[in-house]
């Protein structure tokens, strides 16, 4: 029986491409997380006004929607990813400063940071170890995101604390789903662009951190 | 500030809606055991978050 060398080579090539995407994604992700933390540190030191978060968030969204898709296949895409993560990190400054001025604020921030890291590492390890295809979740996750955005939009004017907490809890679950979805897409060859993969995972980590911070801030705050 | 955040979220909705429609149409169906494989880590995440809340409160 003749072994199918062509198929074996193609399978080997595919595995090589997936491993390369995975390696590049995690390298870029760790670099952007460090850069984002540095930007947040600078922002804490400068203590910019609260509307900074709005300006940096809108700038980051515009970069992600209009610039990143055009540059994702070139080296410039890496710079855009750093710009987006730097802006989002800098925008965290006023929020972190508000927590740091409470009695156990630093404990809440460190717990949120550690908790986010553990959730991300555990879910990534699960998706990598099982190699299961979670692409069936794509539509469900997007519908969940839309529901969350509508609820958040309504809560800007309703200002209901219970709804705010519910949104944070749902965001943590949704972003956990996105980590499984994005990682399985890399593992199963659905995502071959490490720049897009990095930004997806970064946003999941960022949103889990902010939501966890809010949950722990409410339940663990002294006020 | 409120108007600014509302505009940002509205923009996000405009951006997400066509993508969600596309993903709903093109997402593959779940195989047997897929939902269990998804629920298990999510339940663990919920448990972990509850643990963190208890730790800080």
PDB file of N, CA and C in Angstrom, chain B residues 9-10 13 18-19 21 24-26 29 37 47-49:
ATOM      1  N   UNK B   9     -21.652  53.163  21.801  1.00  0.00           N
ATOM      2  CA  UNK B   9     -22.357  51.868  21.849  1.00  0.00           C
ATOM      3  C   UNK B   9     -23.274  51.700  20.642  1.00  0.00           C
ATOM      4  N   UNK B  10     -23.909  52.802  20.221  1.00  0.00           N
ATOM      5  CA  UNK B  10     -24.768  52.730  19.028  1.00  0.00           C
ATOM      6  C   UNK B  10     -23.925  52.381  17.798  1.00  0.00           C
ATOM      7  N   UNK B  13     -23.216  48.793  17.807  1.00  0.00           N
ATOM      8  CA  UNK B  13     -24.375  48.010  17.344  1.00  0.00           C
ATOM      9  C   UNK B  13     -24.422  47.964  15.821  1.00  0.00           C
ATOM     10  N   UNK B  18     -24.538  43.417  11.219  1.00  0.00           N
ATOM     11  CA  UNK B  18     -24.324  42.604  10.003  1.00  0.00           C
ATOM     12  C   UNK B  18     -23.404  41.406  10.242  1.00  0.00           C
ATOM     13  N   UNK B  19     -22.418  41.586  11.121  1.00  0.00           N
ATOM     14  CA  UNK B  19     -21.516  40.459  11.431  1.00  0.00           C
ATOM     15  C   UNK B  19     -22.278  39.330  12.128  1.00  0.00           C
ATOM     16  N   UNK B  21     -25.461  38.678  11.892  1.00  0.00           N
ATOM     17  CA  UNK B  21     -26.353  38.041  10.902  1.00  0.00           C
ATOM     18  C   UNK B  21     -25.553  37.043  10.068  1.00  0.00           C
ATOM     19  N   UNK B  24     -24.535  34.030  12.235  1.00  0.00           N
ATOM     20  CA  UNK B  24     -25.675  33.159  12.528  1.00  0.00           C
ATOM     21  C   UNK B  24     -25.974  32.253  11.340  1.00  0.00           C
ATOM     22  N   UNK B  25     -25.837  32.815  10.136  1.00  0.00           N
ATOM     23  CA  UNK B  25     -26.130  32.038   8.929  1.00  0.00           C
ATOM     24  C   UNK B  25     -25.049  30.999   8.662  1.00  0.00           C
ATOM     25  N   UNK B  26     -23.791  31.360   8.958  1.00  0.00           N
ATOM     26  CA  UNK B  26     -22.667  30.515   8.538  1.00  0.00           C
ATOM     27  C   UNK B  26     -22.025  29.669   9.643  1.00  0.00           C
ATOM     28  N   UNK B  29     -23.358  23.696  12.852  1.00  0.00           N
ATOM     29  CA  UNK B  29     -24.195  23.187  13.956  1.00  0.00           C
ATOM     30  C   UNK B  29     -23.300  22.451  14.964  1.00  0.00           C
ATOM     31  N   UNK B  37     -19.099  20.139  26.453  1.00  0.00           N
ATOM     32  CA  UNK B  37     -17.704  20.586  26.457  1.00  0.00           C
ATOM     33  C   UNK B  37     -17.603  22.087  26.664  1.00  0.00           C
ATOM     34  N   UNK B  47     -18.026  29.522  39.005  1.00  0.00           N
ATOM     35  CA  UNK B  47     -17.607  29.126  40.343  1.00  0.00           C
ATOM     36  C   UNK B  47     -16.386  29.910  40.811  1.00  0.00           C
ATOM     37  N   UNK B  48     -15.445  30.104  39.902  1.00  0.00           N
ATOM     38  CA  UNK B  48     -14.219  30.835  40.235  1.00  0.00           C
ATOM     39  C   UNK B  48     -14.526  32.300  40.562  1.00  0.00           C
ATOM     40  N   UNK B  49     -15.416  32.910  39.778  1.00  0.00           N
ATOM     41  CA  UNK B  49     -15.776  34.322  40.022  1.00  0.00           C
ATOM     42  C   UNK B  49     -16.480  34.458  41.375  1.00  0.00           C
TER      43      UNK B  49
END
